[in-house]
Short mmCIF file of C-alpha atoms in Angstrom, two decimals:
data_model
loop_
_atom_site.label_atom_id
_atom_site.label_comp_id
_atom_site.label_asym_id
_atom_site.label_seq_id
_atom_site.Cartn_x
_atom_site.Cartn_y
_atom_site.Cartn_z
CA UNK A 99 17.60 48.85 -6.90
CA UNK A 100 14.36 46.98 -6.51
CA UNK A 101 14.11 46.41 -10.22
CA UNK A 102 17.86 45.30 -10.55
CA UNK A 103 16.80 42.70 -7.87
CA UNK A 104 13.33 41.55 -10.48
CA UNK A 105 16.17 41.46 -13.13
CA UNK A 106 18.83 39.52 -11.68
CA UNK A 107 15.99 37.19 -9.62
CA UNK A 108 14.69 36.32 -13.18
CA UNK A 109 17.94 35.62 -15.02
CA UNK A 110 18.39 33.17 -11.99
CA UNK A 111 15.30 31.55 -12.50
CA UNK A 112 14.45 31.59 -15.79
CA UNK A 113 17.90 31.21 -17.89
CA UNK A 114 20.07 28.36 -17.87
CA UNK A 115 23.20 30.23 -17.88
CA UNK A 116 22.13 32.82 -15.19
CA UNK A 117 21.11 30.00 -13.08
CA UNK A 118 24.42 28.18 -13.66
CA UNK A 119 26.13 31.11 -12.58
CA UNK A 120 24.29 32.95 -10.02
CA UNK A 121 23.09 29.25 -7.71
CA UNK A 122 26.24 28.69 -6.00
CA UNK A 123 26.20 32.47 -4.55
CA UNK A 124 22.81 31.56 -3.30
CA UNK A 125 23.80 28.53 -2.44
CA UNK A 126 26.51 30.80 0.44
CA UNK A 127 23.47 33.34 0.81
CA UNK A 128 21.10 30.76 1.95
CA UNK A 129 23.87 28.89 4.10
CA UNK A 130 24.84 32.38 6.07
CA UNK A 131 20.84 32.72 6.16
CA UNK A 132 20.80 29.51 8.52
CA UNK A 133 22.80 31.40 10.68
CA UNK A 134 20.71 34.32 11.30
CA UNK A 135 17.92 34.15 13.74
CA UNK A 136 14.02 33.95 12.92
CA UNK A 137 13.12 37.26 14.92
CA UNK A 138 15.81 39.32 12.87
CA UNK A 139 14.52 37.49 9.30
CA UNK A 140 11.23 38.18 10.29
CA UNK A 141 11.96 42.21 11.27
CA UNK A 142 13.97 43.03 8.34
CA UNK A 143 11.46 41.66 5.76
CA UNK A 144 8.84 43.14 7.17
CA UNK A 145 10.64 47.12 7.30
CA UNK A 146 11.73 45.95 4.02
CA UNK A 147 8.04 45.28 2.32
CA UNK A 148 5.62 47.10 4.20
CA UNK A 149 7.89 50.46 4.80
CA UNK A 150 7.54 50.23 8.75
CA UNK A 151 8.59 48.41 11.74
CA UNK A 152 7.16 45.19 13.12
CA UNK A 153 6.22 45.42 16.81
CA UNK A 154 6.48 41.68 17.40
CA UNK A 155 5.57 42.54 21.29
CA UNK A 156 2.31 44.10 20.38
CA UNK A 157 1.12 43.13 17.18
CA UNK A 158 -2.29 44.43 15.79
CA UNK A 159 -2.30 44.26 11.86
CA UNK A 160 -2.88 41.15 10.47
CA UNK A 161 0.73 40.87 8.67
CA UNK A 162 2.16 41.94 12.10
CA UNK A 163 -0.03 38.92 13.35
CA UNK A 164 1.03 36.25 10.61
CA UNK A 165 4.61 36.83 11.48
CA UNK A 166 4.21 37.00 15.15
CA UNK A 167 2.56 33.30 14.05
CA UNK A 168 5.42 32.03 11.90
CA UNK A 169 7.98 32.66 15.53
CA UNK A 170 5.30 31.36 18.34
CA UNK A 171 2.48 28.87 16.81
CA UNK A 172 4.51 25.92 15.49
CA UNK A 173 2.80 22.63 15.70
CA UNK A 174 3.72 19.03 13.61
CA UNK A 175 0.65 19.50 12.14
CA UNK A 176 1.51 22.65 10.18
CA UNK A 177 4.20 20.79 8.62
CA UNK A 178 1.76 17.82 7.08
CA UNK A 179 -0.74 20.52 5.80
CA UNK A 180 1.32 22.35 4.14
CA UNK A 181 2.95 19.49 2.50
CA UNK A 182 0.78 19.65 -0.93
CA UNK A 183 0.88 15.40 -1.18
CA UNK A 184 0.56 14.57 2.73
CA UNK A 185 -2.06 17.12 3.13
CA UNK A 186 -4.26 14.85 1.12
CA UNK A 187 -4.88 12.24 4.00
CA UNK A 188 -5.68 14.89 6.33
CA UNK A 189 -8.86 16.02 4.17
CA UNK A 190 -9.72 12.80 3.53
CA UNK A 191 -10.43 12.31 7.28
CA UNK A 192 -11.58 15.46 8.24
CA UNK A 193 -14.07 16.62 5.45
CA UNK A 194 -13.85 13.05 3.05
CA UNK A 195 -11.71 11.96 -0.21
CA UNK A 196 -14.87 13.69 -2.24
CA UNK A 197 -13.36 16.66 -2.09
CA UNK A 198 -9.73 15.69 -3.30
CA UNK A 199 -8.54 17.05 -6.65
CA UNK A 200 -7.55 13.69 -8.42
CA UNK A 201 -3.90 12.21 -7.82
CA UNK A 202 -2.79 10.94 -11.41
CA UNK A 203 1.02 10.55 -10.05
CA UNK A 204 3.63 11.77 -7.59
CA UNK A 205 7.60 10.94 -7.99
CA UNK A 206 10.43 12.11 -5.65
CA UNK A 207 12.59 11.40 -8.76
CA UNK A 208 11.86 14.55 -11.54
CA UNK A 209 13.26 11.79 -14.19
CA UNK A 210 10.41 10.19 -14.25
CA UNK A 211 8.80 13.31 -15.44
CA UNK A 212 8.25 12.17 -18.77
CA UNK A 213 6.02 12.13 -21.74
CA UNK A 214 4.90 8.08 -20.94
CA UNK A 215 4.64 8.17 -17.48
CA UNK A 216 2.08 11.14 -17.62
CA UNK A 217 -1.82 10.46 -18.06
CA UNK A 218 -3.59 10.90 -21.45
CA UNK A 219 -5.82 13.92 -20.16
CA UNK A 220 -4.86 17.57 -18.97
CA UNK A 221 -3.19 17.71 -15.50
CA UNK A 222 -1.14 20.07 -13.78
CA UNK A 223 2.60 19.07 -12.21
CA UNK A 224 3.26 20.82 -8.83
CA UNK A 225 5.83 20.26 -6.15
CA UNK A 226 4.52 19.69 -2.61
CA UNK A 227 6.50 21.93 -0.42
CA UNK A 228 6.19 25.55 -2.84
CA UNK A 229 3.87 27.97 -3.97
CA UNK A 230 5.55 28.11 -7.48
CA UNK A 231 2.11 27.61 -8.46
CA UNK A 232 2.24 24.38 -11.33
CA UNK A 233 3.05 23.91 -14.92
CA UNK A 234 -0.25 23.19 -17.24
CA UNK A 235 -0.40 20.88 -19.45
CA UNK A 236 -3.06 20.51 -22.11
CA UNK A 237 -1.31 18.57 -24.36
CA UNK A 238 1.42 16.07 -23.08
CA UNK A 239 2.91 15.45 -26.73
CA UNK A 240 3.50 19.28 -27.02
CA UNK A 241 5.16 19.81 -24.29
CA UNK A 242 9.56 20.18 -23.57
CA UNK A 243 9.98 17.73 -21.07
CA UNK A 244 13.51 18.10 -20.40
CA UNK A 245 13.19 21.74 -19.80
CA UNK A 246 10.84 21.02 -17.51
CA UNK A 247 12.45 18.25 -15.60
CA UNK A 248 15.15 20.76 -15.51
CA UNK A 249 12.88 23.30 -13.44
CA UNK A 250 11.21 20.53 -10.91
CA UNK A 251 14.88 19.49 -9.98
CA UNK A 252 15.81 23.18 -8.91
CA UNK A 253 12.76 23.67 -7.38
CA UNK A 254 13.46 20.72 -5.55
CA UNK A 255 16.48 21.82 -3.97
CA UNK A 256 15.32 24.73 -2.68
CA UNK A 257 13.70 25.32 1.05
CA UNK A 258 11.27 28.11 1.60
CA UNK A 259 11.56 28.24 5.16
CA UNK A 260 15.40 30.38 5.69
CA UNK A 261 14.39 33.02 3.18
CA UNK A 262 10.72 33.65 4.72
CA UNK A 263 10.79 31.55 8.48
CA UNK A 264 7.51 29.92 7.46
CA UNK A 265 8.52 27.19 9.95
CA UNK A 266 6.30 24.62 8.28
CA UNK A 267 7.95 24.36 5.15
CA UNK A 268 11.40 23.63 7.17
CA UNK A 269 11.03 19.87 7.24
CA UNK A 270 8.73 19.06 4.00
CA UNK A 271 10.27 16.33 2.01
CA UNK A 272 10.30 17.37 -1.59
CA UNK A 273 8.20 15.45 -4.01
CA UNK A 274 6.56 16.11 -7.54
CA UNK A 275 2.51 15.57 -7.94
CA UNK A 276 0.52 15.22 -10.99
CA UNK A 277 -3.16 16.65 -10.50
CA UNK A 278 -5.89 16.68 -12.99
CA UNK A 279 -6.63 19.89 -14.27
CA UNK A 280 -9.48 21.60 -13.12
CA UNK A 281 -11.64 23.10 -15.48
CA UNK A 282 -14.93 24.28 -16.42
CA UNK A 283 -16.87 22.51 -19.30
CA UNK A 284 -15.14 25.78 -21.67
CA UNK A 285 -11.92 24.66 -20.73
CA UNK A 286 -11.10 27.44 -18.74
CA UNK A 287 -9.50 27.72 -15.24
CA UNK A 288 -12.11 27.97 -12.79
CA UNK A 289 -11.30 31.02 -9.85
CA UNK A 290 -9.64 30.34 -6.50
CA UNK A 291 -11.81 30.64 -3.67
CA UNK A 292 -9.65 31.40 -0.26
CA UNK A 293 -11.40 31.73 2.69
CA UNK A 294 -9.01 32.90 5.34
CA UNK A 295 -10.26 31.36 8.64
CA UNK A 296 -9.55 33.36 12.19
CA UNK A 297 -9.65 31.21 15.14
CA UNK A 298 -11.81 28.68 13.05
CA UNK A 299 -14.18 30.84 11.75
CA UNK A 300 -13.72 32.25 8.47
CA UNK A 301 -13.36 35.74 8.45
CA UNK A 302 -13.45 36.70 4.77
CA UNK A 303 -12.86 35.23 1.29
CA UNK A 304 -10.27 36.09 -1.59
CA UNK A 305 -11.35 35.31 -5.01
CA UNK A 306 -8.30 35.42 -7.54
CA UNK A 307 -9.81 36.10 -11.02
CA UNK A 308 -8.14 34.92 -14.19
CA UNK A 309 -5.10 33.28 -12.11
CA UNK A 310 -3.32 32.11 -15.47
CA UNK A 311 -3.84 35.52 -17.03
CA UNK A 312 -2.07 38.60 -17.45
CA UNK A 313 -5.28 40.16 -15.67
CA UNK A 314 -5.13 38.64 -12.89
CA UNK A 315 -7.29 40.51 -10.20
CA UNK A 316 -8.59 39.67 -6.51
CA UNK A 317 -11.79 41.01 -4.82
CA UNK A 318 -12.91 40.02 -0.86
CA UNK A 319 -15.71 39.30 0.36
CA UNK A 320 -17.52 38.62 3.89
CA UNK A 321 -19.37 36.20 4.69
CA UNK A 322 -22.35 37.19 3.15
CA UNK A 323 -20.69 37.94 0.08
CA UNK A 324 -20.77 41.66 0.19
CA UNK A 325 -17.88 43.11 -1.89
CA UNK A 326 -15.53 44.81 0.65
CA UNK A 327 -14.23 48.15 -0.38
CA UNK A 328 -10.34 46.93 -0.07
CA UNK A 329 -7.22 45.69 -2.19
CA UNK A 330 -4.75 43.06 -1.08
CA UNK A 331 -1.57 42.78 -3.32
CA UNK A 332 -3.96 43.16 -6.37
CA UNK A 333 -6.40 45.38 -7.75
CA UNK A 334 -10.67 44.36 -7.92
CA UNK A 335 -12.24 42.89 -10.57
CA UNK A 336 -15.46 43.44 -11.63
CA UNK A 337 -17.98 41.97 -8.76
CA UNK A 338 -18.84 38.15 -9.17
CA UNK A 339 -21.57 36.24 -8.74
CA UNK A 340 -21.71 34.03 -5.16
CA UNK A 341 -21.14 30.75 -5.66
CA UNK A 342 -23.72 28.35 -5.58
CA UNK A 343 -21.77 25.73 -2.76
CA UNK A 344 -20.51 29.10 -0.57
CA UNK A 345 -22.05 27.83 2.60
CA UNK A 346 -20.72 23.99 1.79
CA UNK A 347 -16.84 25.81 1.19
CA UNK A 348 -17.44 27.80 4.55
CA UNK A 349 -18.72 24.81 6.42
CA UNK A 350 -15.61 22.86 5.15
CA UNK A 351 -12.90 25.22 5.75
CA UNK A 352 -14.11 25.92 9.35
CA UNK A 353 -13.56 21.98 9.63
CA UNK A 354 -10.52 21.80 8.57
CA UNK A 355 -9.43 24.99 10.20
CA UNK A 356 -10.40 24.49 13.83
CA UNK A 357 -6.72 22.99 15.19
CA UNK A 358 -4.89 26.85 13.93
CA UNK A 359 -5.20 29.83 14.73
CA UNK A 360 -4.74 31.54 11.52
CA UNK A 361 -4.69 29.68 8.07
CA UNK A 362 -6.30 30.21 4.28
CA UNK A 363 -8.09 27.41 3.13
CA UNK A 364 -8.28 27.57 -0.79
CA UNK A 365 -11.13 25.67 -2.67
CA UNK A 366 -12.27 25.50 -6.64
CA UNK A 367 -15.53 25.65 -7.81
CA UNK A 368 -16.19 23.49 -10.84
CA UNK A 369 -19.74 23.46 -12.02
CA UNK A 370 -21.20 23.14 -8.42
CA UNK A 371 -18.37 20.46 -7.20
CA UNK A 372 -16.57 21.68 -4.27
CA UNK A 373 -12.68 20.51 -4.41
CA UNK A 374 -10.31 21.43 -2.15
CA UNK A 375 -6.97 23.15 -3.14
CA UNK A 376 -4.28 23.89 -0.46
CA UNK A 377 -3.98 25.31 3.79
CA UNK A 378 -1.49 28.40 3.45
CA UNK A 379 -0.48 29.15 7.00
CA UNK A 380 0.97 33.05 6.52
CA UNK A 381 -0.64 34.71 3.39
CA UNK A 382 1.78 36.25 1.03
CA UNK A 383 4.63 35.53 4.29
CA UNK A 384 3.22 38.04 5.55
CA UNK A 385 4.47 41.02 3.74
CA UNK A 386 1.64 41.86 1.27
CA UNK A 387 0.66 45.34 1.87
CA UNK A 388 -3.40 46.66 1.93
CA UNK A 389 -3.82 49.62 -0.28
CA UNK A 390 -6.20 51.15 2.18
CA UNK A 391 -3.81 50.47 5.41
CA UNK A 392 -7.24 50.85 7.73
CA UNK A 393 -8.21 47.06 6.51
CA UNK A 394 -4.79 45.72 7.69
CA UNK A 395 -5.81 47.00 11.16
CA UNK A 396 -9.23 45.88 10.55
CA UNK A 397 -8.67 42.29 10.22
CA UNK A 398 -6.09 42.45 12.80
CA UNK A 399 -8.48 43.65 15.59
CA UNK A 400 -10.49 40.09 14.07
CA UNK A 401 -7.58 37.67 15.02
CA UNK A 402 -7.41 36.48 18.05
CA UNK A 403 -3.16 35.24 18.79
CA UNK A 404 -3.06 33.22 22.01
CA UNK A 405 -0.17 34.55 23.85
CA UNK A 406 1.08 38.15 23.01
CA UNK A 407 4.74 37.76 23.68
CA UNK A 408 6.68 40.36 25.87
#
């Protein structure tokens, strides 16, 4: 079943026809999905990933914790940092424009996602309210525009916030962004630091390795950069070096993160420049699964919530 569900979810998005076909039955599924309440959402995804009940009254993982989040800390805020363009002003107060990964253009309109409006260097193109992750481009007269105006215009229709109740995606108002491309002096992508910050203090950071490959792995660390014996939706890589500017990114993201309770700050490393990337509110929604389930409990005993509802 789960892999008819990979099959039919890729037809949709990756094939004209499937998505011709298949979008207006989403179209009633996410329509009867406005319907259903948060709390319900939230219980059934969470049985459905993670193989056990959520006890939303007494919550002590930290997935049980980010969705207890999503239903009871929901401040205007949240909304303009997770919005990938508005987001922008908010570091630019708070830690300083320094930091920013350059704007090269943003559009509401995906039509005017073409060859001559793009810069003559290597960017990425990203919509503000996903986590579809970007579309490279290295070489702008190389590239199939239309097929690719043809992808930001579905992914600009869709809403993130009935299928997964991450309440601050509800009200983001879709828009395109152009970024320059980020990379070291080889050309390659540099790693994505995420320091996941627990009552304004980080408690730990993610590094995804090789985040454009089909290697892609992901290692923690604390704060003193020991390796911690523990997987998170992906298996280690080999150990890596600390960064030079660790102390800066901590300093930065417990800035930026004292207002929330919970939230991943993500930052790149590019030859001893700090820039910063995104604020993701509930990791992986949520439902990502430790493979040594003592580390879910772990962190959870680390995160303080403010009220525990009952």
């Amino acid at each position: 079943m789960k892999n008819l569900r990979e099959m039919i979810s890729g037809v949709y998005r990756e094939t004209d026809l499937g998505y011709f076909i298949l979008n207006p039955f989403y179209k009633i599924y996410e329509e009867g999905l406005k319907l259903v309440p948060d709390r319900f959402i939230i219980e059934r995804s969470f049985k459905k990933h993670m193989g056990y009940s959520i006890d939303l009254d007494n919550p002590l993982t930290l997935n049980e914790k980010i969705n207890w989040l999503k239903l009871y800390e929901r401040k205007a805020l949240q909304t303009k940092v997770a919005d990938k363009y508005k987001v922008r002003d908010y570091i630019e107060k708070t830690i300083g424009k320094q930091y920013l990964i350059p704007l090269l253009f943003h559009t509401k309109d995906p039509k005017e996602i073409r060859k001559k409006s793009m810069p003559d260097t290597e960017f990425i193109i990203k919509t503000n309210h996903d986590s579809s992750g970007g579309i490279i481009v290295r070489d702008k007269s190389e590239v199939k525009w239309k097929k690719i105006r043809k992808k930001l215009r579905r992914l600009m229709k869709q809403n993130y916030y009935y299928s997964t109740r991450e309440w601050q995606y509800k009200n983001i108002e879709p828009r395109i962004i152009v970024e320059k491309l980020l990379t070291y002096n080889d050309g390659s992508i540099p790693d994505d630091y995420k320091l996941h910050c627990f009552n304004g203090k980080v408690a730990f950071t993610m590094v995804d390795i090789g985040r454009h490959s089909n290697e892609r792995c992901r290692n923690l660390y604390d704060k003193d950069w020991n390796l911690l014996p523990c997987n998170w939706g992906r298996p280690n890589g080999n150990d890596i070096e600390k960064p030079a500017n660790l102390e800066e990114m901590i300093m930065l993201a417990e800035k930026i993160s004292k207002d929330f309770t919970y939230v991943r700050v993500d930052f790149y490393s590019v030859e001893g420049a700090t820039y910063f990337g995104e604020l993701t509110f509930h990791h992986a929604s949520g439902f990502q699964k430790f493979l040594q389930e003592e580390w879910d409990y772990r962190f959870g005993q680390q995160l303080n919530i403010p009220i525990v509802h009952g």
